[in-house]
PDB file of C-alpha atoms in Angstrom:
ATOM      1  CA  MET A 234      -7.544  22.634  -3.183  1.00  0.00           C
ATOM      2  CA  LYS A 235      -5.822  23.596  -6.442  1.00  0.00           C
ATOM      3  CA  THR A 236      -6.898  22.397  -9.874  1.00  0.00           C
ATOM      4  CA  GLN A 237      -4.552  20.300 -11.958  1.00  0.00           C
ATOM      5  CA  THR A 238      -3.928  23.084 -14.468  1.00  0.00           C
ATOM      6  CA  GLU A 239      -2.401  25.297 -11.758  1.00  0.00           C
ATOM      7  CA  LEU A 240       0.567  22.987 -11.272  1.00  0.00           C
ATOM      8  CA  ASN A 241       3.984  24.401 -12.004  1.00  0.00           C
ATOM      9  CA  SER A 242       7.126  22.317 -12.512  1.00  0.00           C
ATOM     10  CA  LYS A 243      10.757  23.397 -12.325  1.00  0.00           C
ATOM     11  CA  SER A 244      13.761  22.117 -14.267  1.00  0.00           C
ATOM     12  CA  GLU A 245      14.984  19.932 -11.406  1.00  0.00           C
ATOM     13  CA  LYS A 246      14.877  16.242 -10.536  1.00  0.00           C
ATOM     14  CA  TRP A 247      11.689  14.932  -8.983  1.00  0.00           C
ATOM     15  CA  LEU A 248      10.582  11.934  -6.973  1.00  0.00           C
ATOM     16  CA  ILE A 249       7.186  10.577  -8.017  1.00  0.00           C
ATOM     17  CA  ALA A 250       5.620   8.075  -5.582  1.00  0.00           C
ATOM     18  CA  ILE A 251       2.563   6.185  -6.807  1.00  0.00           C
ATOM     19  CA  ASP A 252       0.234   3.722  -5.128  1.00  0.00           C
ATOM     20  CA  ILE A 253      -0.814   0.575  -7.057  1.00  0.00           C
ATOM     21  CA  ASP A 254      -4.365  -0.581  -6.379  1.00  0.00           C
ATOM     22  CA  ARG A 255      -7.097   1.829  -7.528  1.00  0.00           C
ATOM     23  CA  THR A 256      -4.349   4.256  -8.525  1.00  0.00           C
ATOM     24  CA  LEU A 257      -1.853   2.871 -11.038  1.00  0.00           C
ATOM     25  CA  ILE A 258      -3.913  -0.131 -12.186  1.00  0.00           C
ATOM     26  CA  PRO A 259      -7.615  -0.580 -13.044  1.00  0.00           C
ATOM     27  CA  ASP A 260     -10.077  -1.978 -10.522  1.00  0.00           C
ATOM     28  CA  GLN A 261      -9.512  -5.652  -9.806  1.00  0.00           C
ATOM     29  CA  ASN A 262     -12.092  -8.404  -9.394  1.00  0.00           C
ATOM     30  CA  TRP A 263     -10.320 -10.686  -6.922  1.00  0.00           C
ATOM     31  CA  ASP A 264     -13.087 -13.273  -7.225  1.00  0.00           C
ATOM     32  CA  ASN A 265     -12.116 -13.778 -10.845  1.00  0.00           C
ATOM     33  CA  GLU A 266      -9.196 -16.161 -11.392  1.00  0.00           C
ATOM     34  CA  LYS A 267      -8.196 -14.232 -14.525  1.00  0.00           C
ATOM     35  CA  THR A 268      -8.238 -10.808 -12.902  1.00  0.00           C
ATOM     36  CA  ASN A 269      -6.346  -8.265 -15.016  1.00  0.00           C
ATOM     37  CA  ASN A 270      -3.512  -7.366 -12.665  1.00  0.00           C
ATOM     38  CA  GLN A 271      -1.738  -5.131 -15.183  1.00  0.00           C
ATOM     39  CA  ILE A 272      -0.624  -1.539 -15.681  1.00  0.00           C
ATOM     40  CA  LEU A 273      -2.315   0.335 -18.525  1.00  0.00           C
ATOM     41  CA  GLU A 274      -0.135   1.247 -21.507  1.00  0.00           C
ATOM     42  CA  GLY A 275      -0.565   4.992 -20.939  1.00  0.00           C
ATOM     43  CA  GLU A 276       0.749   4.716 -17.386  1.00  0.00           C
ATOM     44  CA  ILE A 277       3.789   2.696 -18.520  1.00  0.00           C
ATOM     45  CA  LYS A 278       4.721   5.315 -21.111  1.00  0.00           C
ATOM     46  CA  ILE A 279       4.747   8.228 -18.663  1.00  0.00           C
ATOM     47  CA  LEU A 280       6.770   6.276 -16.081  1.00  0.00           C
ATOM     48  CA  ASP A 281       9.297   5.302 -18.752  1.00  0.00           C
ATOM     49  CA  ARG A 282       9.618   8.902 -19.931  1.00  0.00           C
ATOM     50  CA  LEU A 283      10.086  10.273 -16.415  1.00  0.00           C
ATOM     51  CA  ILE A 284      12.762   7.716 -15.546  1.00  0.00           C
ATOM     52  CA  LYS A 285      14.662   8.411 -18.775  1.00  0.00           C
ATOM     53  CA  LYS A 286      14.658  12.116 -17.873  1.00  0.00           C
ATOM     54  CA  GLY A 287      16.409  11.281 -14.603  1.00  0.00           C
ATOM     55  CA  HIS A 288      13.474  11.419 -12.186  1.00  0.00           C
ATOM     56  CA  LYS A 289      12.944   8.728  -9.540  1.00  0.00           C
ATOM     57  CA  VAL A 290       9.723   6.721  -9.707  1.00  0.00           C
ATOM     58  CA  VAL A 291       8.708   4.974  -6.487  1.00  0.00           C
ATOM     59  CA  ILE A 292       5.894   2.438  -6.365  1.00  0.00           C
ATOM     60  CA  ALA A 293       4.548   2.835  -2.822  1.00  0.00           C
ATOM     61  CA  THR A 294       2.194   0.030  -1.871  1.00  0.00           C
ATOM     62  CA  GLY A 295       0.896  -2.081   0.971  1.00  0.00           C
ATOM     63  CA  ARG A 296       1.340  -5.140  -1.222  1.00  0.00           C
ATOM     64  CA  SER A 297       3.875  -7.861  -0.583  1.00  0.00           C
ATOM     65  CA  LEU A 298       7.051  -7.784  -2.664  1.00  0.00           C
ATOM     66  CA  LYS A 299       6.117 -10.675  -4.977  1.00  0.00           C
ATOM     67  CA  SER A 300       2.634  -9.419  -5.774  1.00  0.00           C
ATOM     68  CA  SER A 301       3.957  -6.007  -6.831  1.00  0.00           C
ATOM     69  CA  GLU A 302       7.046  -7.306  -8.635  1.00  0.00           C
ATOM     70  CA  GLU A 303       4.898  -9.334 -11.000  1.00  0.00           C
ATOM     71  CA  LEU A 304       3.394  -6.095 -12.328  1.00  0.00           C
ATOM     72  CA  PHE A 305       6.822  -5.080 -13.603  1.00  0.00           C
ATOM     73  CA  ASN A 306       8.249  -8.454 -14.688  1.00  0.00           C
ATOM     74  CA  ASN A 307       7.670  -7.749 -18.377  1.00  0.00           C
ATOM     75  CA  ILE A 308       8.261  -3.993 -18.215  1.00  0.00           C
ATOM     76  CA  ASN A 309      11.801  -2.686 -18.469  1.00  0.00           C
ATOM     77  CA  LEU A 310      11.474   0.104 -15.898  1.00  0.00           C
ATOM     78  CA  ASN A 311      14.109   0.945 -13.306  1.00  0.00           C
ATOM     79  CA  ILE A 312      11.657   1.630 -10.493  1.00  0.00           C
ATOM     80  CA  ILE A 313      12.099   1.710  -6.726  1.00  0.00           C
ATOM     81  CA  LEU A 314       9.644  -0.392  -4.724  1.00  0.00           C
ATOM     82  CA  SER A 315       8.346   0.606  -1.288  1.00  0.00           C
ATOM     83  CA  ASN A 316       6.367  -2.407  -0.065  1.00  0.00           C
ATOM     84  CA  PHE A 317       4.417  -3.302   3.078  1.00  0.00           C
ATOM     85  CA  ASN A 318       3.380   0.355   3.550  1.00  0.00           C
ATOM     86  CA  GLY A 319       6.927   1.672   3.747  1.00  0.00           C
ATOM     87  CA  CYS A 320       8.623  -1.049   5.782  1.00  0.00           C
ATOM     88  CA  TYR A 321      10.541  -2.636   2.890  1.00  0.00           C
ATOM     89  CA  ILE A 322      12.370  -0.703   0.159  1.00  0.00           C
ATOM     90  CA  SER A 323      14.162  -2.346  -2.754  1.00  0.00           C
ATOM     91  CA  ILE A 324      15.427  -1.816  -6.298  1.00  0.00           C
ATOM     92  CA  PRO A 325      14.348  -4.973  -8.199  1.00  0.00           C
ATOM     93  CA  LYS A 326      16.542  -4.372 -11.269  1.00  0.00           C
ATOM     94  CA  LYS A 327      19.640  -4.179  -9.057  1.00  0.00           C
ATOM     95  CA  ASN A 328      18.493  -6.900  -6.637  1.00  0.00           C
ATOM     96  CA  LYS A 329      19.168  -4.407  -3.851  1.00  0.00           C
ATOM     97  CA  ILE A 330      17.416  -3.972  -0.487  1.00  0.00           C
ATOM     98  CA  LEU A 331      17.517  -0.463   1.006  1.00  0.00           C
ATOM     99  CA  LEU A 332      15.279  -0.941   4.068  1.00  0.00           C
ATOM    100  CA  ASN A 333      13.720  -3.906   5.900  1.00  0.00           C
ATOM    101  CA  LYS A 334      11.735  -3.297   9.113  1.00  0.00           C
ATOM    102  CA  THR A 335       9.473  -5.734  10.961  1.00  0.00           C
ATOM    103  CA  ILE A 336       6.657  -5.641  13.551  1.00  0.00           C
ATOM    104  CA  ASN A 337       7.202  -6.553  17.190  1.00  0.00           C
ATOM    105  CA  LEU A 338       5.914 -10.119  17.563  1.00  0.00           C
ATOM    106  CA  LYS A 339       4.939  -9.562  21.197  1.00  0.00           C
ATOM    107  CA  ASP A 340       2.462  -6.835  20.191  1.00  0.00           C
ATOM    108  CA  LEU A 341       0.852  -9.089  17.585  1.00  0.00           C
ATOM    109  CA  LYS A 342       0.434 -11.934  20.037  1.00  0.00           C
ATOM    110  CA  GLU A 343      -1.174  -9.538  22.521  1.00  0.00           C
ATOM    111  CA  ILE A 344      -3.686  -8.369  19.906  1.00  0.00           C
ATOM    112  CA  ALA A 345      -4.556 -11.989  19.142  1.00  0.00           C
ATOM    113  CA  LYS A 346      -5.519 -12.431  22.814  1.00  0.00           C
ATOM    114  CA  GLU A 347      -7.632  -9.270  23.032  1.00  0.00           C
ATOM    115  CA  ASN A 348     -10.994  -9.925  24.687  1.00  0.00           C
ATOM    116  CA  LEU A 349     -12.492  -7.214  22.490  1.00  0.00           C
ATOM    117  CA  LEU A 350     -11.962  -9.393  19.424  1.00  0.00           C
ATOM    118  CA  LYS A 351     -12.838 -12.790  20.836  1.00  0.00           C
ATOM    119  CA  LYS A 352     -16.497 -12.731  19.789  1.00  0.00           C
ATOM    120  CA  PHE A 353     -15.481 -12.274  16.131  1.00  0.00           C
ATOM    121  CA  LYS A 354     -14.074 -14.967  13.875  1.00  0.00           C
ATOM    122  CA  TYR A 355     -10.793 -13.818  12.427  1.00  0.00           C
ATOM    123  CA  ASN A 356      -7.801 -15.122  10.539  1.00  0.00           C
ATOM    124  CA  PHE A 357      -4.290 -13.747  11.117  1.00  0.00           C
ATOM    125  CA  VAL A 358      -1.984 -13.308   8.112  1.00  0.00           C
ATOM    126  CA  PHE A 359       1.754 -12.607   8.490  1.00  0.00           C
ATOM    127  CA  LYS A 360       3.473 -11.156   5.426  1.00  0.00           C
ATOM    128  CA  TYR A 361       7.172 -11.681   4.747  1.00  0.00           C
ATOM    129  CA  GLN A 362       9.416 -10.761   1.812  1.00  0.00           C
ATOM    130  CA  ASN A 363       8.563 -13.711  -0.444  1.00  0.00           C
ATOM    131  CA  TYR A 364       5.853 -15.642   1.378  1.00  0.00           C
ATOM    132  CA  VAL A 365       2.919 -15.451   3.774  1.00  0.00           C
ATOM    133  CA  LYS A 366       1.846 -17.411   6.827  1.00  0.00           C
ATOM    134  CA  ILE A 367      -1.898 -17.901   7.286  1.00  0.00           C
ATOM    135  CA  GLU A 368      -3.390 -18.998  10.591  1.00  0.00           C
ATOM    136  CA  ASN A 369      -6.453 -20.632   9.027  1.00  0.00           C
ATOM    137  CA  LEU A 370      -5.610 -22.248   5.697  1.00  0.00           C
ATOM    138  CA  ASN A 371      -9.290 -23.102   5.213  1.00  0.00           C
ATOM    139  CA  ASP A 372     -10.078 -19.409   4.783  1.00  0.00           C
ATOM    140  CA  GLU A 373     -10.867 -19.598   1.057  1.00  0.00           C
ATOM    141  CA  LEU A 374     -10.956 -15.857   0.461  1.00  0.00           C
ATOM    142  CA  ILE A 375      -7.432 -15.305   1.795  1.00  0.00           C
ATOM    143  CA  PHE A 376      -5.943 -18.573   0.519  1.00  0.00           C
ATOM    144  CA  ASN A 377      -7.286 -17.982  -2.998  1.00  0.00           C
ATOM    145  CA  LEU A 378      -5.997 -14.411  -2.978  1.00  0.00           C
ATOM    146  CA  TYR A 379      -2.378 -15.533  -2.564  1.00  0.00           C
ATOM    147  CA  SER A 380      -2.828 -18.571  -4.789  1.00  0.00           C
ATOM    148  CA  LYS A 381      -3.281 -16.158  -7.713  1.00  0.00           C
ATOM    149  CA  PHE A 382       0.363 -15.109  -7.531  1.00  0.00           C
ATOM    150  CA  PRO A 383       2.742 -17.591  -9.167  1.00  0.00           C
ATOM    151  CA  LYS A 384       5.528 -19.031  -7.003  1.00  0.00           C
ATOM    152  CA  PHE A 385       4.067 -17.360  -3.915  1.00  0.00           C
ATOM    153  CA  LYS A 386       4.767 -19.586  -0.925  1.00  0.00           C
ATOM    154  CA  ILE A 387       1.985 -20.089   1.636  1.00  0.00           C
ATOM    155  CA  GLU A 388       2.704 -21.574   5.074  1.00  0.00           C
ATOM    156  CA  LYS A 389       0.646 -22.402   8.156  1.00  0.00           C
ATOM    157  CA  LEU A 390       0.887 -19.806  10.956  1.00  0.00           C
ATOM    158  CA  ASP A 391       1.007 -21.016  14.558  1.00  0.00           C
ATOM    159  CA  LEU A 392       1.037 -17.909  16.736  1.00  0.00           C
ATOM    160  CA  ASN A 393       2.072 -19.839  19.844  1.00  0.00           C
ATOM    161  CA  LYS A 394       5.169 -21.210  18.142  1.00  0.00           C
ATOM    162  CA  GLU A 395       5.989 -18.315  15.823  1.00  0.00           C
ATOM    163  CA  THR A 396       9.404 -16.721  16.419  1.00  0.00           C
ATOM    164  CA  LYS A 397       9.981 -14.711  13.246  1.00  0.00           C
ATOM    165  CA  GLU A 398       8.653 -11.156  13.098  1.00  0.00           C
ATOM    166  CA  PRO A 399       6.606 -10.306   9.983  1.00  0.00           C
ATOM    167  CA  ILE A 400       7.156  -7.188   7.889  1.00  0.00           C
ATOM    168  CA  SER A 401       3.413  -6.551   7.823  1.00  0.00           C
ATOM    169  CA  THR A 402       0.264  -8.324   8.948  1.00  0.00           C
ATOM    170  CA  TYR A 403      -3.508  -8.161   8.915  1.00  0.00           C
ATOM    171  CA  MET A 404      -6.628  -9.785  10.343  1.00  0.00           C
ATOM    172  CA  HIS A 405      -9.473 -11.045   8.175  1.00  0.00           C
ATOM    173  CA  LEU A 406     -12.571 -10.576  10.347  1.00  0.00           C
ATOM    174  CA  LYS A 407     -15.990 -12.064   9.660  1.00  0.00           C
ATOM    175  CA  VAL A 408     -18.413  -9.298  10.637  1.00  0.00           C
ATOM    176  CA  ASN A 409     -22.189  -9.099  10.126  1.00  0.00           C
ATOM    177  CA  GLN A 410     -23.685  -5.879   8.775  1.00  0.00           C
ATOM    178  CA  ASN A 411     -25.174  -4.982  12.179  1.00  0.00           C
ATOM    179  CA  GLU A 412     -21.794  -5.471  13.886  1.00  0.00           C
ATOM    180  CA  LYS A 413     -19.752  -3.034  11.807  1.00  0.00           C
ATOM    181  CA  GLU A 414     -20.350  -0.004  14.016  1.00  0.00           C
ATOM    182  CA  LYS A 415     -19.327  -2.055  17.032  1.00  0.00           C
ATOM    183  CA  ILE A 416     -16.082  -3.243  15.421  1.00  0.00           C
ATOM    184  CA  LEU A 417     -15.204   0.351  14.465  1.00  0.00           C
ATOM    185  CA  LYS A 418     -15.528   1.379  18.113  1.00  0.00           C
ATOM    186  CA  ILE A 419     -13.352  -1.572  19.114  1.00  0.00           C
ATOM    187  CA  LEU A 420     -10.771  -0.416  16.583  1.00  0.00           C
ATOM    188  CA  GLU A 421     -10.564   2.994  18.256  1.00  0.00           C
ATOM    189  CA  LYS A 422      -9.869   1.332  21.608  1.00  0.00           C
ATOM    190  CA  LEU A 423      -7.162  -0.868  20.081  1.00  0.00           C
ATOM    191  CA  LYS A 424      -5.577   2.096  18.300  1.00  0.00           C
ATOM    192  CA  GLU A 425      -5.379   3.966  21.589  1.00  0.00           C
ATOM    193  CA  LYS A 426      -3.878   0.985  23.426  1.00  0.00           C
ATOM    194  CA  TYR A 427      -1.210   0.206  20.810  1.00  0.00           C
ATOM    195  CA  ASN A 428      -0.651   3.780  19.649  1.00  0.00           C
ATOM    196  CA  LYS A 429       3.081   3.820  20.441  1.00  0.00           C
ATOM    197  CA  SER A 430       4.041   0.773  18.380  1.00  0.00           C
ATOM    198  CA  LEU A 431       1.317  -0.099  15.854  1.00  0.00           C
ATOM    199  CA  ASN A 432      -0.765   1.566  13.174  1.00  0.00           C
ATOM    200  CA  LEU A 433      -4.187  -0.085  12.750  1.00  0.00           C
ATOM    201  CA  TRP A 434      -6.708   0.675   9.999  1.00  0.00           C
ATOM    202  CA  PHE A 435      -9.394  -1.023   7.899  1.00  0.00           C
ATOM    203  CA  TRP A 436      -9.213  -1.492   4.125  1.00  0.00           C
ATOM    204  CA  ARG A 437     -11.397   0.962   2.236  1.00  0.00           C
ATOM    205  CA  GLU A 438     -13.919  -1.682   1.191  1.00  0.00           C
ATOM    206  CA  ASN A 439     -15.535  -4.683   2.820  1.00  0.00           C
ATOM    207  CA  ILE A 440     -15.286  -8.060   1.107  1.00  0.00           C
ATOM    208  CA  GLY A 441     -18.736  -9.552   1.523  1.00  0.00           C
ATOM    209  CA  GLU A 442     -19.236  -9.869   5.273  1.00  0.00           C
ATOM    210  CA  SER A 443     -15.500  -9.504   5.825  1.00  0.00           C
ATOM    211  CA  MET A 444     -13.395  -6.626   7.081  1.00  0.00           C
ATOM    212  CA  ILE A 445      -9.611  -6.471   6.739  1.00  0.00           C
ATOM    213  CA  LEU A 446      -7.765  -4.926   9.696  1.00  0.00           C
ATOM    214  CA  GLU A 447      -4.300  -3.912   8.515  1.00  0.00           C
ATOM    215  CA  ILE A 448      -1.556  -3.746  11.160  1.00  0.00           C
ATOM    216  CA  ASN A 449       1.747  -1.991  10.478  1.00  0.00           C
ATOM    217  CA  ASN A 450       4.830  -0.779  12.322  1.00  0.00           C
ATOM    218  CA  LYS A 451       3.935   2.647  13.739  1.00  0.00           C
ATOM    219  CA  LYS A 452       7.329   4.159  12.934  1.00  0.00           C
ATOM    220  CA  TYR A 453       7.196   3.379   9.212  1.00  0.00           C
ATOM    221  CA  ASN A 454       4.707   4.281   6.494  1.00  0.00           C
ATOM    222  CA  LYS A 455       4.728   5.252   2.840  1.00  0.00           C
ATOM    223  CA  TRP A 456       5.763   8.824   3.638  1.00  0.00           C
ATOM    224  CA  THR A 457       8.750   7.851   5.808  1.00  0.00           C
ATOM    225  CA  SER A 458       9.950   5.547   3.020  1.00  0.00           C
ATOM    226  CA  ILE A 459       9.608   8.345   0.469  1.00  0.00           C
ATOM    227  CA  LEU A 460      11.650  10.722   2.633  1.00  0.00           C
ATOM    228  CA  PHE A 461      14.276   7.967   3.031  1.00  0.00           C
ATOM    229  CA  ILE A 462      14.534   7.595  -0.755  1.00  0.00           C
ATOM    230  CA  ALA A 463      14.530  11.350  -1.391  1.00  0.00           C
ATOM    231  CA  ASP A 464      17.400  11.783   1.055  1.00  0.00           C
ATOM    232  CA  LYS A 465      19.384   8.967  -0.576  1.00  0.00           C
ATOM    233  CA  TYR A 466      19.091  10.559  -4.029  1.00  0.00           C
ATOM    234  CA  LYS A 467      19.403  14.178  -2.816  1.00  0.00           C
ATOM    235  CA  ILE A 468      15.952  15.188  -4.023  1.00  0.00           C
ATOM    236  CA  LYS A 469      14.406  18.212  -2.353  1.00  0.00           C
ATOM    237  CA  LYS A 470      11.310  17.620  -0.244  1.00  0.00           C
ATOM    238  CA  GLU A 471       9.416  20.223  -2.271  1.00  0.00           C
ATOM    239  CA  ASN A 472      10.119  18.151  -5.418  1.00  0.00           C
ATOM    240  CA  ILE A 473       8.107  15.151  -4.247  1.00  0.00           C
ATOM    241  CA  ILE A 474       4.827  14.141  -5.880  1.00  0.00           C
ATOM    242  CA  THR A 475       2.654  11.494  -4.224  1.00  0.00           C
ATOM    243  CA  ILE A 476      -0.424   9.891  -5.795  1.00  0.00           C
ATOM    244  CA  GLY A 477      -2.882   7.589  -4.034  1.00  0.00           C
ATOM    245  CA  ASP A 478      -6.465   6.827  -3.062  1.00  0.00           C
ATOM    246  CA  ASN A 479      -6.675   5.038   0.294  1.00  0.00           C
ATOM    247  CA  LEU A 480      -6.063   5.496   4.035  1.00  0.00           C
ATOM    248  CA  ASN A 481      -2.540   4.035   3.840  1.00  0.00           C
ATOM    249  CA  ASP A 482      -1.745   6.900   1.445  1.00  0.00           C
ATOM    250  CA  TYR A 483      -2.858   9.509   3.993  1.00  0.00           C
ATOM    251  CA  GLU A 484       0.584  10.496   5.353  1.00  0.00           C
ATOM    252  CA  MET A 485       2.289  10.717   1.969  1.00  0.00           C
ATOM    253  CA  ILE A 486      -0.495  12.788   0.408  1.00  0.00           C
ATOM    254  CA  LYS A 487      -0.914  15.096   3.383  1.00  0.00           C
ATOM    255  CA  ASN A 488       2.809  15.782   3.852  1.00  0.00           C
ATOM    256  CA  ALA A 489       4.012  16.034   0.259  1.00  0.00           C
ATOM    257  CA  ASN A 490       4.190  19.465  -1.366  1.00  0.00           C
ATOM    258  CA  HIS A 491       2.321  17.920  -4.281  1.00  0.00           C
ATOM    259  CA  GLY A 492      -0.045  15.414  -2.675  1.00  0.00           C
ATOM    260  CA  VAL A 493      -2.421  14.046  -5.304  1.00  0.00           C
ATOM    261  CA  ALA A 494      -5.635  12.121  -4.661  1.00  0.00           C
ATOM    262  CA  MET A 495      -7.259   9.979  -7.329  1.00  0.00           C
ATOM    263  CA  ILE A 496     -10.721  11.198  -8.217  1.00  0.00           C
ATOM    264  CA  ASN A 497     -11.944   7.689  -7.338  1.00  0.00           C
ATOM    265  CA  GLY A 498     -10.222   7.910  -3.929  1.00  0.00           C
ATOM    266  CA  LEU A 499     -11.748   8.160  -0.480  1.00  0.00           C
ATOM    267  CA  ASP A 500     -13.248  11.510   0.510  1.00  0.00           C
ATOM    268  CA  GLU A 501     -10.846  11.626   3.494  1.00  0.00           C
ATOM    269  CA  ILE A 502      -7.931  11.513   1.055  1.00  0.00           C
ATOM    270  CA  LYS A 503      -9.334  14.061  -1.382  1.00  0.00           C
ATOM    271  CA  GLU A 504      -9.968  16.471   1.499  1.00  0.00           C
ATOM    272  CA  ILE A 505      -6.299  16.576   2.543  1.00  0.00           C
ATOM    273  CA  ALA A 506      -4.803  16.420  -0.974  1.00  0.00           C
ATOM    274  CA  GLU A 507      -3.381  19.473  -2.711  1.00  0.00           C
ATOM    275  CA  TYR A 508      -4.694  18.229  -6.063  1.00  0.00           C
ATOM    276  CA  VAL A 509      -7.262  15.738  -7.370  1.00  0.00           C
ATOM    277  CA  THR A 510      -6.886  13.949 -10.712  1.00  0.00           C
ATOM    278  CA  GLU A 511      -9.370  14.588 -13.517  1.00  0.00           C
ATOM    279  CA  TYR A 512      -9.548  10.900 -14.476  1.00  0.00           C
ATOM    280  CA  ASP A 513      -9.875   7.736 -12.399  1.00  0.00           C
ATOM    281  CA  ASN A 514      -7.645   4.650 -12.267  1.00  0.00           C
ATOM    282  CA  ASN A 515      -9.625   2.911 -15.028  1.00  0.00           C
ATOM    283  CA  ASN A 516      -8.920   5.757 -17.446  1.00  0.00           C
ATOM    284  CA  ASN A 517      -5.188   6.504 -17.114  1.00  0.00           C
ATOM    285  CA  GLY A 518      -5.670   8.999 -14.303  1.00  0.00           C
ATOM    286  CA  VAL A 519      -1.978   8.918 -13.329  1.00  0.00           C
ATOM    287  CA  SER A 520      -0.600   9.524 -16.839  1.00  0.00           C
ATOM    288  CA  HIS A 521      -3.096  12.334 -17.531  1.00  0.00           C
ATOM    289  CA  PHE A 522      -2.018  14.053 -14.333  1.00  0.00           C
ATOM    290  CA  LEU A 523       1.743  13.594 -14.785  1.00  0.00           C
ATOM    291  CA  ASN A 524       1.709  14.553 -18.458  1.00  0.00           C
ATOM    292  CA  ASN A 525       0.004  17.794 -17.477  1.00  0.00           C
ATOM    293  CA  PHE A 526       2.436  18.362 -14.613  1.00  0.00           C
ATOM    294  CA  PHE A 527       5.570  17.890 -16.710  1.00  0.00           C
ATOM    295  CA  GLU A 528       4.322  19.279 -20.020  1.00  0.00           C
ATOM    296  CA  LYS A 529       6.587  22.366 -19.739  1.00  0.00           C
ATOM    297  CA  ARG A 530       9.607  20.032 -19.800  1.00  0.00           C
ATOM    298  CA  ASP A 531       8.929  18.691 -23.295  1.00  0.00           C
TER     299      ASP A 531
END
């Protein structure tokens, strides 16, 4: 692993792909109605400077479109958004969609019927471009999460009647402490069974006695979306920087020439990263890193 000071930049155009949660913004308290879902001033300044110099800044996130767009509503930045872990790419300022891929509905309905999961209480959430469908609307944790975003439409999900494929989806599982090892073993069996079409993984943290099982289209992830964007703008693969902290950042950090893990990131991510930031997401870790990387350009 190289230290940050060993980085060397060339006088060419770059693509900088950055995760949102626990990377670009400070830690969020989702139990607090007034959670500070904002980008720090230092991070805004470096993104603005890079864009004005002709580089492409991609916000690569598992978030839905609306929940990430609101971060940039009052910031005049011409960013590219890669949402739903690489399945949906857009340019908000131009109202342009570059990519929109969904998950096979048949696979999702099969997972819902899995005997392995039947002993656990779970709630299915289907994510679409501008709204979500929730199987159990009485699930306060999930319902309140989406209620925080203004103008975010929430609908009732009926798996038996559903005909529209979601862009992304996840299960909110109620799991006791002594059941967590068992559910992890079940996950490995499900991953093996659906390996050809789906990517399954748990969020990095538990929420109380809850675990969030994220389900995405196997063919698309943050890294595939970044390559798609780099090809569109004729940016060399070796001129790609990726910054993240979590398991859904794994492919983009492992495969990028300049894969960067946040110092507050998971150990699994820091182990495969080329570089690790000196500061965490609460202390402008992204801007400190990028300022150091591009300092020879000034």
